[in-house]
Coordinates of C-alpha atoms in Angstrom, one line a residue:
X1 CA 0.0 0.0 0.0
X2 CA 2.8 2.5 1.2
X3 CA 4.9 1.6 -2.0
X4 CA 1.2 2.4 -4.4
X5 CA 0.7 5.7 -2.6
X6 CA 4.5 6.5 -2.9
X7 CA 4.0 5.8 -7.3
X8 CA 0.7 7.9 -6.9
X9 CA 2.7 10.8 -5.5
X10 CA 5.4 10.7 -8.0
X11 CA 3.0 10.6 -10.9
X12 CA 1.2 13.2 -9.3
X13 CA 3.8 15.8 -9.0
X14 CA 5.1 14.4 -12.1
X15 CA 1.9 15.5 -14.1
X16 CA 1.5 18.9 -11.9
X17 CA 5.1 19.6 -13.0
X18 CA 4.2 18.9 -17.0
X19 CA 1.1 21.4 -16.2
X20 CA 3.6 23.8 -14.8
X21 CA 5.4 23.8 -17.9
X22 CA 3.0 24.1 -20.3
X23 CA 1.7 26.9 -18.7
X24 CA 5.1 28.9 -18.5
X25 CA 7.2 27.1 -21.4
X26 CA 7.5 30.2 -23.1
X27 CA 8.1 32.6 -20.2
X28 CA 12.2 33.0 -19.9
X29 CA 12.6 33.4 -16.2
X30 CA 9.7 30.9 -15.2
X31 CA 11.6 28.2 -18.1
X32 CA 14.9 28.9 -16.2
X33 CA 14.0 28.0 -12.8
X34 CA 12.3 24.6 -14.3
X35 CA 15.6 24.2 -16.8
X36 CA 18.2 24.7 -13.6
X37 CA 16.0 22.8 -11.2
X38 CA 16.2 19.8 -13.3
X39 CA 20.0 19.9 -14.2
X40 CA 20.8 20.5 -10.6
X41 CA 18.3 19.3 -8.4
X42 CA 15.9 16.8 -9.6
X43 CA 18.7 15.2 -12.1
X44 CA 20.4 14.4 -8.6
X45 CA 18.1 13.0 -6.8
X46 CA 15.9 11.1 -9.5
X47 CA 17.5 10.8 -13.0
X48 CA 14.3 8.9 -14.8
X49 CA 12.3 12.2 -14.6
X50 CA 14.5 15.0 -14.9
X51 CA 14.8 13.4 -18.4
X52 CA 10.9 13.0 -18.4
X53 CA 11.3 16.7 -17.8
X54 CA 13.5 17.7 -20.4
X55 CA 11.5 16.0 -22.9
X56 CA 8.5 17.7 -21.6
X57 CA 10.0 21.1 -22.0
X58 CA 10.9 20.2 -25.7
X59 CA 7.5 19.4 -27.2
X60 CA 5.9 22.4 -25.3
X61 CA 8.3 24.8 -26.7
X62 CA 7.2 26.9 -29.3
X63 CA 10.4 28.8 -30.6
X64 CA 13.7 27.7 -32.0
X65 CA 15.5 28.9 -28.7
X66 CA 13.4 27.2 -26.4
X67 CA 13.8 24.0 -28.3
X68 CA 17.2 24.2 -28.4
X69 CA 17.5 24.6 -24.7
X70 CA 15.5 22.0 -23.7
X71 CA 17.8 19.3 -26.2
X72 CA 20.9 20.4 -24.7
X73 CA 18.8 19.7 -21.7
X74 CA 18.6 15.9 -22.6
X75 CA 21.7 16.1 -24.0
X76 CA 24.0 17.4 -20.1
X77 CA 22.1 14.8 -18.7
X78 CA 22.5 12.0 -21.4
X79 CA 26.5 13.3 -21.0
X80 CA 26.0 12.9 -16.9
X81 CA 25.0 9.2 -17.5
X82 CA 27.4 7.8 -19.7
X83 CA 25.1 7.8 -22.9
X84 CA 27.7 9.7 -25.1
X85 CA 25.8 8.4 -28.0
X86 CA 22.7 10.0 -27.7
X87 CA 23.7 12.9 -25.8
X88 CA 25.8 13.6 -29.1
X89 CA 23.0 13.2 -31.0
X90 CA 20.5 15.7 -29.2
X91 CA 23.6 18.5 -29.6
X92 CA 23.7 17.8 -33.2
X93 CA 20.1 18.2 -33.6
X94 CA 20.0 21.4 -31.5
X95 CA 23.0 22.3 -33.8
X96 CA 20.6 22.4 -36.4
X97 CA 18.1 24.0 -35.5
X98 CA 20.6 26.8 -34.4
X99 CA 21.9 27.0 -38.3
X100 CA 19.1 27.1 -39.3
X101 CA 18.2 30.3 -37.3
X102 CA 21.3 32.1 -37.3
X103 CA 21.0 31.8 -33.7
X104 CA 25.1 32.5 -32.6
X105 CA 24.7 32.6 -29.2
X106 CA 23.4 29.1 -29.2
X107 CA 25.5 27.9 -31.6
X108 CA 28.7 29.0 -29.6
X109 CA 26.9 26.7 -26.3
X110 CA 26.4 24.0 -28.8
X111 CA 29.7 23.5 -30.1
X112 CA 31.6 24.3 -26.7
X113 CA 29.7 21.1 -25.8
X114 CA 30.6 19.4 -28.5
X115 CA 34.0 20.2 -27.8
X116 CA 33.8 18.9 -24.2
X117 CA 32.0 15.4 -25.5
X118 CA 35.3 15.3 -28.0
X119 CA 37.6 15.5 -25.2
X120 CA 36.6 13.3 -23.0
X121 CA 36.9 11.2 -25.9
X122 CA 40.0 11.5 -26.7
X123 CA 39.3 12.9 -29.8
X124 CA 41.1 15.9 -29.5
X125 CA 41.6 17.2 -33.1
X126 CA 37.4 16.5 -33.4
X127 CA 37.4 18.7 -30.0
X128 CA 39.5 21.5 -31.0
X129 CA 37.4 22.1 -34.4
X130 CA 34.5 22.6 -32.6
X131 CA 36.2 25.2 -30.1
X132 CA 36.7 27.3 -33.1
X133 CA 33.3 27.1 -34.4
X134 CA 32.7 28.5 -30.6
X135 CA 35.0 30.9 -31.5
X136 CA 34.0 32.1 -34.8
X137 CA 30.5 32.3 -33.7
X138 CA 31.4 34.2 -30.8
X139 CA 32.5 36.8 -33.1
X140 CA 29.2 37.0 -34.5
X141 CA 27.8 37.8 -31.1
X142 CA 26.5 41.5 -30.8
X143 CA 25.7 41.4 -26.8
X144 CA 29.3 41.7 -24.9
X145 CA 28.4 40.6 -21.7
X146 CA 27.4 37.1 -23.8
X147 CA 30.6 37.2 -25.7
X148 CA 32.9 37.4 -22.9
X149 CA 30.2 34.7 -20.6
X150 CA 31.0 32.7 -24.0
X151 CA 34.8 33.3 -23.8
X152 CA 35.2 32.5 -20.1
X153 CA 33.6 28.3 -21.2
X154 CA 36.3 28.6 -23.7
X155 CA 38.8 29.3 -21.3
X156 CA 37.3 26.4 -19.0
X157 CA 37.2 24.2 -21.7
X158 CA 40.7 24.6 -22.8
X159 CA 41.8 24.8 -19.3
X160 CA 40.1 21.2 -18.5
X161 CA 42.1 19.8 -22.1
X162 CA 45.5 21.1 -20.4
X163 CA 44.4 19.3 -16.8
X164 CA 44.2 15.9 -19.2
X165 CA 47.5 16.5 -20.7
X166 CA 49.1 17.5 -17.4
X167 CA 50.2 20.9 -18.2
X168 CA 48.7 21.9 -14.6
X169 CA 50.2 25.4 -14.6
X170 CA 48.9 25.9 -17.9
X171 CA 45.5 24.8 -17.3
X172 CA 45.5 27.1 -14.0
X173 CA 46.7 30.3 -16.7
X174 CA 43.5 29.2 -18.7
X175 CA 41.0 28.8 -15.4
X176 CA 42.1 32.3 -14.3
X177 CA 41.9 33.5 -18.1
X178 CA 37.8 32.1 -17.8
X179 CA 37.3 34.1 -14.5
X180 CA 38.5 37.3 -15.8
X181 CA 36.0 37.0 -18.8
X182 CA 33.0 36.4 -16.3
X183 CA 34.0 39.2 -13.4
X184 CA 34.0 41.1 -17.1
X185 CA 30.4 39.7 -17.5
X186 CA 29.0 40.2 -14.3
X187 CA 29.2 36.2 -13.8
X188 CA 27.3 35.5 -10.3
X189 CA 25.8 32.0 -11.2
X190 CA 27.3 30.7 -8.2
X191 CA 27.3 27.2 -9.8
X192 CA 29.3 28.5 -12.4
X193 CA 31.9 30.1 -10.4
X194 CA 32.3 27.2 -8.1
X195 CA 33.5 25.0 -11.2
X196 CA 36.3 27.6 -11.6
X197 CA 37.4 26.8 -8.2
X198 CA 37.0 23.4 -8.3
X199 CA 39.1 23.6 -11.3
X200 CA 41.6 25.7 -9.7
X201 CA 41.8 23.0 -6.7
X202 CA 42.2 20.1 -8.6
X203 CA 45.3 21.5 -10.5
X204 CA 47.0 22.6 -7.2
X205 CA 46.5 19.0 -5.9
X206 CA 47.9 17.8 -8.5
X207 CA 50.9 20.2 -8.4
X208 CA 51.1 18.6 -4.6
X209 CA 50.2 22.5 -3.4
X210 CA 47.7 21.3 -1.2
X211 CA 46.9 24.2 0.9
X212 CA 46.5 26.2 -1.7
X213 CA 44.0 23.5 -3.4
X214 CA 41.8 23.5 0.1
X215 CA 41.6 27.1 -0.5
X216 CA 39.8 26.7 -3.9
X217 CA 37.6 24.0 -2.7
X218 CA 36.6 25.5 0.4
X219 CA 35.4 29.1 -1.4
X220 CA 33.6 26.5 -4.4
X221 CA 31.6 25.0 -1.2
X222 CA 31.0 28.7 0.1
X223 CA 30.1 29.3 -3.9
X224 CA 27.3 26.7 -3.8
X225 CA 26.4 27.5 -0.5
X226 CA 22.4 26.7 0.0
X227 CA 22.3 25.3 -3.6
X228 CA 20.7 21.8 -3.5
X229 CA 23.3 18.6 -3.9
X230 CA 24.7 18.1 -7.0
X231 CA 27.0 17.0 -9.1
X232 CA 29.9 19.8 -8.1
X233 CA 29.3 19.5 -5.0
X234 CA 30.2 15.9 -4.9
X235 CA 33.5 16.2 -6.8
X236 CA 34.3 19.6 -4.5
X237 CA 34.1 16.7 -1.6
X238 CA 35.8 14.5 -3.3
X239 CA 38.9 16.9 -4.0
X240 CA 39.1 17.8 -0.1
X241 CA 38.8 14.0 0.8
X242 CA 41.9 13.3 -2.0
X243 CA 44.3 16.8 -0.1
X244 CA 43.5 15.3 3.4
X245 CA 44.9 11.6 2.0
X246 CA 47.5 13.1 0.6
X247 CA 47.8 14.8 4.1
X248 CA 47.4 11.0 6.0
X249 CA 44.6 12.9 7.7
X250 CA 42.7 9.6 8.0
X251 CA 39.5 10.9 9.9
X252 CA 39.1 14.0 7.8
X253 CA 39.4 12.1 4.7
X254 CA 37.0 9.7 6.2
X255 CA 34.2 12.4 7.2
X256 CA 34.6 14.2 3.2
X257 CA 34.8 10.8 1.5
X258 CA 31.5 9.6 3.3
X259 CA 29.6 12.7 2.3
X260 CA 31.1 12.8 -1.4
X261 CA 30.0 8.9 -1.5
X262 CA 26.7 9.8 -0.3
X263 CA 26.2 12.5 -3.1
X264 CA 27.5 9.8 -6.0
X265 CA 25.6 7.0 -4.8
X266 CA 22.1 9.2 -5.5
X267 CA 23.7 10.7 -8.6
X268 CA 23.4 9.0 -12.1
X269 CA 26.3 10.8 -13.2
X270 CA 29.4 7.8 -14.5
X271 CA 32.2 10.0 -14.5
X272 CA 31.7 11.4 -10.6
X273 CA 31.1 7.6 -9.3
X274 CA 34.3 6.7 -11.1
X275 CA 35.9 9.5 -9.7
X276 CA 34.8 8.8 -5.8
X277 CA 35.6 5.4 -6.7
X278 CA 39.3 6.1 -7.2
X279 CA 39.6 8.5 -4.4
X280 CA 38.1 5.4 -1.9
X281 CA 40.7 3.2 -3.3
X282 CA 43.2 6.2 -2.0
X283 CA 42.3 5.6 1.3
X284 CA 42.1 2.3 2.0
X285 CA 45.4 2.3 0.6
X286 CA 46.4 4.8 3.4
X287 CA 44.3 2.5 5.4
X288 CA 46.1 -0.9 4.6
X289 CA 42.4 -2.1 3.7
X290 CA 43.4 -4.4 0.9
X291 CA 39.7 -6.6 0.9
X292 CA 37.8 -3.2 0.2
X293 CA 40.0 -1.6 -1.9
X294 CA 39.6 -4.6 -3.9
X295 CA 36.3 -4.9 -3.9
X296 CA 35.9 -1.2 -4.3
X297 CA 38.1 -1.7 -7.9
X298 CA 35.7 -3.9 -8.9
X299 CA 32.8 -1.3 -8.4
X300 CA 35.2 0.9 -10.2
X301 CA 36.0 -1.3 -13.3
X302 CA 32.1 -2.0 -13.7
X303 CA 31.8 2.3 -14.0
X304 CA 34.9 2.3 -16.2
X305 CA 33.0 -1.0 -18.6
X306 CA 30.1 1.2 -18.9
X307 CA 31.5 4.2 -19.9
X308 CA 34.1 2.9 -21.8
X309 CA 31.3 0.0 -23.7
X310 CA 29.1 3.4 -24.9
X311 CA 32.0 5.7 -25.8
X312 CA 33.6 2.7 -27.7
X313 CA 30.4 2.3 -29.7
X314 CA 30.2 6.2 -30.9
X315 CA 33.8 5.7 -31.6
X316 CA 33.2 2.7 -33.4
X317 CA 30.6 4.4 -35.4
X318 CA 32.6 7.3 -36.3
X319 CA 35.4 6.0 -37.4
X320 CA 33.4 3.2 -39.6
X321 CA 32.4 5.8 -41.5
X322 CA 35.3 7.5 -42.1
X323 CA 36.9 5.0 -43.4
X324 CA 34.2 2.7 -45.4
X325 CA 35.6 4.0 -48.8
X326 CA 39.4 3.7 -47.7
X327 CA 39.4 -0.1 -46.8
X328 CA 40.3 -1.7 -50.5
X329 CA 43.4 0.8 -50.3
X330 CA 44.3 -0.1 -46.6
X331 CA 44.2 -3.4 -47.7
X332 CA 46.6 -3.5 -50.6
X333 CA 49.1 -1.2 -48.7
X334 CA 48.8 -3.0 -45.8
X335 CA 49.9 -6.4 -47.8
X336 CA 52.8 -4.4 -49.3
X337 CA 54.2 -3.7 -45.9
X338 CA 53.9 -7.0 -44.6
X339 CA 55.8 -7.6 -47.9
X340 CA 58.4 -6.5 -47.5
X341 CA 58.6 -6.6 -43.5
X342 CA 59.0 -10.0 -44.6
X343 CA 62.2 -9.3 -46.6
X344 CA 63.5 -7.5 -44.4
X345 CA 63.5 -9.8 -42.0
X346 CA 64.7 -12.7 -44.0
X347 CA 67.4 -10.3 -44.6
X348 CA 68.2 -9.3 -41.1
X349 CA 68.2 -13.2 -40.4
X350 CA 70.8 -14.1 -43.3
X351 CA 72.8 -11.7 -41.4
X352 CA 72.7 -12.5 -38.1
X353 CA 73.2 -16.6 -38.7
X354 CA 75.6 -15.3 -41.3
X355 CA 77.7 -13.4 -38.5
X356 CA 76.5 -15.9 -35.3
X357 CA 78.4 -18.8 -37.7
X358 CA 81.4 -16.8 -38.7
X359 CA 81.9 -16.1 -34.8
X360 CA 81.6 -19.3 -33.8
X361 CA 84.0 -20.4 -36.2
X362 CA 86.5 -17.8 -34.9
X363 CA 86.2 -17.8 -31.8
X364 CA 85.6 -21.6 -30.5
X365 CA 84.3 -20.6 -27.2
X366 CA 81.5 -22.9 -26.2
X367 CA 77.7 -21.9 -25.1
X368 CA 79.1 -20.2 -21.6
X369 CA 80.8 -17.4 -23.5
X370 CA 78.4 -16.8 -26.2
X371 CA 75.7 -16.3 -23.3
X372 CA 78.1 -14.2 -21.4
X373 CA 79.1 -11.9 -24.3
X374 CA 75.7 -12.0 -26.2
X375 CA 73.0 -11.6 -23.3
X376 CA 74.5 -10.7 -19.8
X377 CA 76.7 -8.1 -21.2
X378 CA 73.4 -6.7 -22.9
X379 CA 72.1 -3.5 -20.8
X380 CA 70.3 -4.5 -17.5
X381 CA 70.4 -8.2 -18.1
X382 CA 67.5 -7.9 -20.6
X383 CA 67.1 -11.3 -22.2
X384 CA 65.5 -11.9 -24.7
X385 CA 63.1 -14.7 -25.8
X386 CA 63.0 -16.2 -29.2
X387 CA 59.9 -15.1 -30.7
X388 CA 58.8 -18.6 -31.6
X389 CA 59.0 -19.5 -28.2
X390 CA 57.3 -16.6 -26.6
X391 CA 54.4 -17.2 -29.9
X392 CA 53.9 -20.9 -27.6
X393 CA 53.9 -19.4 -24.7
X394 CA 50.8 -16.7 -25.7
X395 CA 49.1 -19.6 -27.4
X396 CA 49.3 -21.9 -24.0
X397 CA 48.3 -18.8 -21.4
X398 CA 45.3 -20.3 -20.0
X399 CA 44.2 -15.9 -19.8
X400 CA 44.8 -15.0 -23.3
X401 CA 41.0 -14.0 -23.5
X402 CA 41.6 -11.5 -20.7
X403 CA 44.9 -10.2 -22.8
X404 CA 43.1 -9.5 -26.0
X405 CA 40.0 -7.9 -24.6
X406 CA 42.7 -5.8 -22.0
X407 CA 44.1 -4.9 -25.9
X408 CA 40.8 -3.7 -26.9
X409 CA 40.0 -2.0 -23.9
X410 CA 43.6 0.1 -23.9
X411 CA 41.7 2.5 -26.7
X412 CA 40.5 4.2 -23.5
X413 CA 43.6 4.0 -21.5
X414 CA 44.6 7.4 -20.6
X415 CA 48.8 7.4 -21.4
X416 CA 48.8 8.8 -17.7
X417 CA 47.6 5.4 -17.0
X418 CA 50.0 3.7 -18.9
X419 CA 52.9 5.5 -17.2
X420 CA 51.3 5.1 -13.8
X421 CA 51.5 1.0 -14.3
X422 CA 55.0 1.2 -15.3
X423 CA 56.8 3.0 -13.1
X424 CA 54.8 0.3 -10.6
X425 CA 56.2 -2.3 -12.5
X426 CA 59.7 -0.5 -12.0
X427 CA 59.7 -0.7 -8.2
X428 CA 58.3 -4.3 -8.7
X429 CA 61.1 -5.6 -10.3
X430 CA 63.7 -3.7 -7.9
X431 CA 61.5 -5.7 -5.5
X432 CA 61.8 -9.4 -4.8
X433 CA 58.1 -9.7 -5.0
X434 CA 58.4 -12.2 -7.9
X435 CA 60.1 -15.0 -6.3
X436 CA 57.4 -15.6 -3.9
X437 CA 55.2 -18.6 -5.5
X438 CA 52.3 -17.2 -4.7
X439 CA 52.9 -14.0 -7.6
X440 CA 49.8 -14.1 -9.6
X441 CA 48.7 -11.6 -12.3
X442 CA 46.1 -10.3 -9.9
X443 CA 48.5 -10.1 -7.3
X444 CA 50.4 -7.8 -9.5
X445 CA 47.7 -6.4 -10.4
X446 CA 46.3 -5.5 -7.1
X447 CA 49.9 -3.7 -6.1
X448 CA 49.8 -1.7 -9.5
X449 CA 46.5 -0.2 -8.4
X450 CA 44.9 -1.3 -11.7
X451 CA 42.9 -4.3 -13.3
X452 CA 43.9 -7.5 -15.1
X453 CA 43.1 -6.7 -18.4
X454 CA 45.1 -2.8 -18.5
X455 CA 47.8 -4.8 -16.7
X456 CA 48.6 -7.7 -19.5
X457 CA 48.4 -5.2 -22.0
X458 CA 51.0 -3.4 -20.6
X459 CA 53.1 -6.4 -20.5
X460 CA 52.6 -7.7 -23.3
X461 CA 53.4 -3.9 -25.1
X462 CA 56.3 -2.7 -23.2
X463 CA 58.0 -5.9 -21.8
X464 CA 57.5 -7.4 -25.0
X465 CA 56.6 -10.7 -23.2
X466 CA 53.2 -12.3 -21.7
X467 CA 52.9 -12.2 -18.1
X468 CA 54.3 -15.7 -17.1
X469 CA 57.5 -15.3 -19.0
X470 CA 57.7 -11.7 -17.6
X471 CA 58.1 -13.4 -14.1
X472 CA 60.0 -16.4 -15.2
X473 CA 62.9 -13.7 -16.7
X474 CA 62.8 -11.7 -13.6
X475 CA 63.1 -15.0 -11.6
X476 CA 66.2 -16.0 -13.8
X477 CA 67.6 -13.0 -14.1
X478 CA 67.8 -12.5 -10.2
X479 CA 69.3 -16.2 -9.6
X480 CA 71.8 -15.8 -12.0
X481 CA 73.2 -12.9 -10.1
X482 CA 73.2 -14.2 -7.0
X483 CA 75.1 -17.5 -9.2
X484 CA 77.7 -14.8 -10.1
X485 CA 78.4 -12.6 -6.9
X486 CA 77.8 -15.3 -4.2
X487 CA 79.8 -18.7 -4.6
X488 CA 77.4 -20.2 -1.9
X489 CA 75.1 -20.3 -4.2
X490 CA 77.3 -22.7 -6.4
X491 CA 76.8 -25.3 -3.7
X492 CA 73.1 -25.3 -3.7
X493 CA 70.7 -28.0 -5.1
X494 CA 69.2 -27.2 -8.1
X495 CA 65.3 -27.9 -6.3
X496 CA 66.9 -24.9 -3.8
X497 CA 67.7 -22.6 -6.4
X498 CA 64.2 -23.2 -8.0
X499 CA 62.3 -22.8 -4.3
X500 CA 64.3 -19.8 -3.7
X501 CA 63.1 -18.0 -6.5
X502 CA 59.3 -19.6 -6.4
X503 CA 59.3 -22.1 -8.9
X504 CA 56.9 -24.9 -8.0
X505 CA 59.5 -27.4 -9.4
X506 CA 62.9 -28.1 -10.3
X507 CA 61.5 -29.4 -13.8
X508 CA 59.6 -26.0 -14.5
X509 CA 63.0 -24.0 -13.0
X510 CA 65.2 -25.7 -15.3
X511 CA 63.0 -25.1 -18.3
X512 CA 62.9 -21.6 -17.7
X513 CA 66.5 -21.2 -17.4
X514 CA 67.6 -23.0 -20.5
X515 CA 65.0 -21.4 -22.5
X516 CA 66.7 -18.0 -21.3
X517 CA 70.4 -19.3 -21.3
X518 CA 70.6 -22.1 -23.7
X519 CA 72.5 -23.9 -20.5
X520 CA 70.8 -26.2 -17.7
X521 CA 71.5 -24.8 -14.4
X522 CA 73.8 -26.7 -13.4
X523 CA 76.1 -26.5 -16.8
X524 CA 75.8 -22.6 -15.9
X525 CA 77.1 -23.3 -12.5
X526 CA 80.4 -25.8 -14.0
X527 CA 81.1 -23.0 -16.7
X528 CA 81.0 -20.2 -13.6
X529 CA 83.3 -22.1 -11.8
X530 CA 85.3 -23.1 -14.9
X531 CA 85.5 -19.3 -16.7
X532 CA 85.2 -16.8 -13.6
X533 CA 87.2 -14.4 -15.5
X534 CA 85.0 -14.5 -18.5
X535 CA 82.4 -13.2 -16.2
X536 CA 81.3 -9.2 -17.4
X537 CA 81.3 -7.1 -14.5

C-alpha cells in the first residue's frame, strides 16, 4: 500500500510539474528555474524524470530557442549518464536547428559542448574544431556581456584539455583566463563560479600545493552554498577528501569521502562515481584495507565497462564511416608492408646466422661465453626470448581472453595510466616480490593499483613478453646474479635454487632457465666455476 501511494505521489507531481510547464514554457525566467532545477536538483536525486522533464520542455516549446535549450537539456544529462551516443545526437540536432536560425549565441553553447564530449573522448583534433566554431560564432555575437560569458567556457574548456594532458600550470593560466572574462560579464551564477574553483583546486593537488587547493575548494563550497546537492558539490568533496589523504589525515578524509560517496551514490552521473571510486581506493590504501580496496576496484571497473562500452560504440561508429571508402586501399598497402617486413626480415636473419656462424668459427668458445658476451653483457640483463618460443607461450596462457579484450579495452587507456602501471612495474622488479610462488597476475595487479586486463596489455606492449614469461625472466635473471656474486650459491641443489626464486618445481626452474640461457642450471654453475674471469662485470 505504502509503496502504491508512494507511485501515486510521484505521478502526481510528475503530471502537476508537465502542467507547470505548459503553462510557462515560453516565459524565460519561469523556463529557467524549471531548466536549472532539473539539471541541478531533480537530475540528482531522480535521473528517470529530470529526463521526463526535459522532454516535456521540448515538445511544449514553441520557438527555435526554447527547443534548443530544452535538447541540450537531454543532452548534459545524457553526458552525466554515460550515454555519449545519444547525448551527441541531441547537440547535433539542436545544432541544427541553431543553423538554421542564425542563432550565434546558441550555436557558440552548442559547439563548446561538442567540444567537451570530443575531449573526453579522446578525440582531440574533433574537440578543437568545434572550439573554433565557438570561436567564430562568438564573433558574431552583438551582446558583450554574452561574448565574454562565452569566452570564459572557452577558457574552461581549454583549461580542463591542459588538466588531461598534465600541463597543470597551464590549465591554472587558462581557469584564471575564464574568471576574468566572467568578473568582465558580471558572472554570479554561483554554480558557475564554483567549477572555476574546483578547477583551480584540482590542478594545485595535482601540483602537490595542497593548501592552496583547500583554499579553492573551500570558497567552491561557500560558492554553492544553499544550492541543492549536485554534481559539483560531490566532486568539490571528493577533491578535499583526496588533499586530506594526501595529508594521512585519516579521519578527515573519512568524514569528506562519506559525504562525497553519499552525493555519487544518489547521482546517475558515471564519470563522478568513477571518480569517488578512485579517491576510496586512496584511502584504503592509506588505510592498509586491501579486501575493500579490492572490492571497491571492482565497483570501479564495472563504472569504467560502462562508460568505456558506450564511448567505444560512438567511436566505433565514427570511425566506420570515415573510413568505409578507404578499406580496399588499406588493404593493398597493408599487404605491401607486410611484404616487405617480410624481406626485411629474411634479410636481417641471413645476417645475423651469417655473422652468429662466422663467430663461432672464430672464436671456439663454447655456449658459456656466447651467453656471457651475447646476453649478460646486454644492458640491465635484458634477455630476450625467441619469438617462436614466446608465440607458444601466448598460445598456451590459460588468460589470453583477458589479454586480448585488455588490448581492446587500452583504446581508452589514458597514457597517464599507462605511465602510472609502469613505473609500478619499475619498483616491482627492484623488489623481490616475484620470487614468492604465490605472484599471480592479480596479485600484481592488485599492487599496481589497476585491473587485469590494463595490466597484460601493458606487458605484453612494453616488456615485450606475456605475463608468465615476464616473471620467469625476472626470476632468472635474479638467480643468476646471485650464481655470479655469491659462490654459496654454487653449492646449492638445483630444487633450492628453483624454491628460492618460487618455482613450484625443479623441472619448470630448469626449463625456464635453458630457455633463457641455452645452459641447464647446473652446466651454468660448471662453466662459472670453470671461466670466472669471462664473467662481465
Amino acid at each position: 500500500m505504502r509503496l502504491y501511494q508512494k507511485n501515486w505521489r510521484k505521478i502526481f507531481f510528475f503530471l502537476i510539474t508537465v502542467v507547470f510547464v505548459r503553462i510557462s514554457g515560453q516565459n524565460p525566467e519561469e523556463y529557467n528555474k524549471i531548466y536549472t532545477k532539473t539539471f541541478i536538483d531533480i537530475s540528482q536525486k531522480d535521473f528517470p524524470r529530470a529526463l521526463k522533464i526535459a522532454d516535456s520542455l521540448y515538445s511544449i516549446s514553441e520557438t527555435p530557442r526554447f527547443k534548443i535549450k530544452s535538447l541540450m537539456l537531454s543532452a548534459s544529462l545524457l553526458q552525466q549518464s554515460g550515454d555519449i551516443k545519444k547525448a551527441i545526437g541531441y547537440a547535433v540536432t539542436a545544432q541544427q536547428i541553431s543553423n538554421d536560425n542564425d542563432d550565434f549565441i546558441w550555436k557558440a553553447k552548442i559547439s563548446g559542448f561538442l567540444a567537451s564530449q570530443y575531449r573526453q573522448l579522446k578525440l582531440f583534433e574533433q574537440s578543437k574544431k568545434y572550439i573554433d566554431e565557438t570561436i567564430e560564432a562568438t564573433k558574431k555575437i552583438s551582446d558583450q556581456k554574452i561574448v565574454d560569458q562565452t569566452m570564459g567556457f572557452i577558457m574552461q574548456e581549454k583549461a580542463y584539455y591542459e588538466l588531461e594532458m598534465k600541463n597543470y600550470k597551464k590549465s591554472v593560466s587558462y581557469v584564471l583566463e575564464a574568471q576574468r572574462y566572467f568578473d568582465l560579464n558580471g558572472q554570479t551564477n554561483p554554480f558557475i563560479i564554483a567549477n572555476n574553483n574546483q578547477l583551480l583546486g584540482l590542478n594545485y593537488y595535482y601540483l602537490k600545493e595542497y593548501d592552496k587547493a583547500l583554499g579553492y575548494y573551500d570558497i567552491a563550497l561557500k560558492n554553492l552554498g544553499q544550492m541543492p546537492d549536485n554534481f559539483m558539490k560531490a566532486l568539490v568533496i571528493n577533491g578535499i577528501a583526496r588533499i586530506f589523504i594526501a595529508k594521512k589525515d585519516v579521519d578527515q578524509a573519512k568524514k569528506r569521502l562519506d559525504e562525497a560517496k553519499r552525493l555519487a551514490e544518489e547521482s546517475s552521473y558515471l564519470s563522478l562515481k568513477s571518480e569517488i571510486y578512485e579517491t576510496t581506493q586512496q584511502y584504503y590504501a592509506l588505510t592498509k584495507d586491501i579486501d575493500k580496496l579490492q572490492e571497491t576496484k571492482v565497483k570501479q571497473d564495472s563504472i569504467i565497462d560502462k562508460i568505456t562500452t558506450n564511448s567505444s560504440s560512438f567511436i566505433s561508429d565514427s570511425v566506420s564511416k570515415l573510413t568505409k571508402n578507404n578499406d580496399d586501399i588499406k588493404k593493398e598497402t597493408e599487404k605491401k608492408n607486410i611484404a616487405i617486413w617480410i624481406a626485411l626480415l629474411l634479410i636481417i636473419l641471413g645476417i645475423i646466422y651469417f655473422f652468429l656462424y662466422r663467430r663461432r668459427q672464430k672464436n671456439n668458445f663454447n655456449k658459456f661465453k656466447q651467453f656471457m658476451e651475447n646476453q649478460i653483457k646486454t644492458q640491465d640483463l635484458n634477455f630476450e626470448i625467441p619469438p617462436n618460443n614466446l608465440n607458444n607461450e601466448l598460445h598456451n596462457e590459460t588468460n589470453s581472453d583477458d589479454q586480448s579484450e585488455g588490448s581492446e579495452q587500452n583504446t581508452m587507456m589514458t597514457p597517464a595510466t599507462e605511465k602510472k602501471i609502469l613505473l609500478k612495474l619499475e619498483k616491482f622488479e627492484q623488489s623481490k616480490l616475484f620470487t614468492r610462488s604465490t605472484v599471480s597476475l592479480s596479485y600484481l595487479a592488485s599492487y599496481c593499483n589497476t585491473n587485469t586486463k590494463y595490466l597484460s596489455y601493458v606487458v605484453n606492449t612494453y616488456k615485450k613478453k606475456d605475463f608468465k614469461n615476464y616473471i620467469n625472466e625476472l626470476r632468472i635473471k635474479y638467480i643468476i646474479d646471485k650464481l655470479k656474486n655469491d659462490p654459496q650459491y654454487h653449492k646449492y641443489k638445483i630444487s633450492t635454487l628453483a624454491e628460492e626464486v618460487g618455482f613450484s618445481s625443479q623441472s619448470k626452474f630448469a626449463a625456464a632457465f635453458r630457455k633463457i640461457t641455452e645452459l641447464s642450471p647446473s652446466q651454468f654453475i660448471e662453466h662459472l666455476k670453470k671461466n670466472s674471469n669471462l664473467l662481465v662485470k
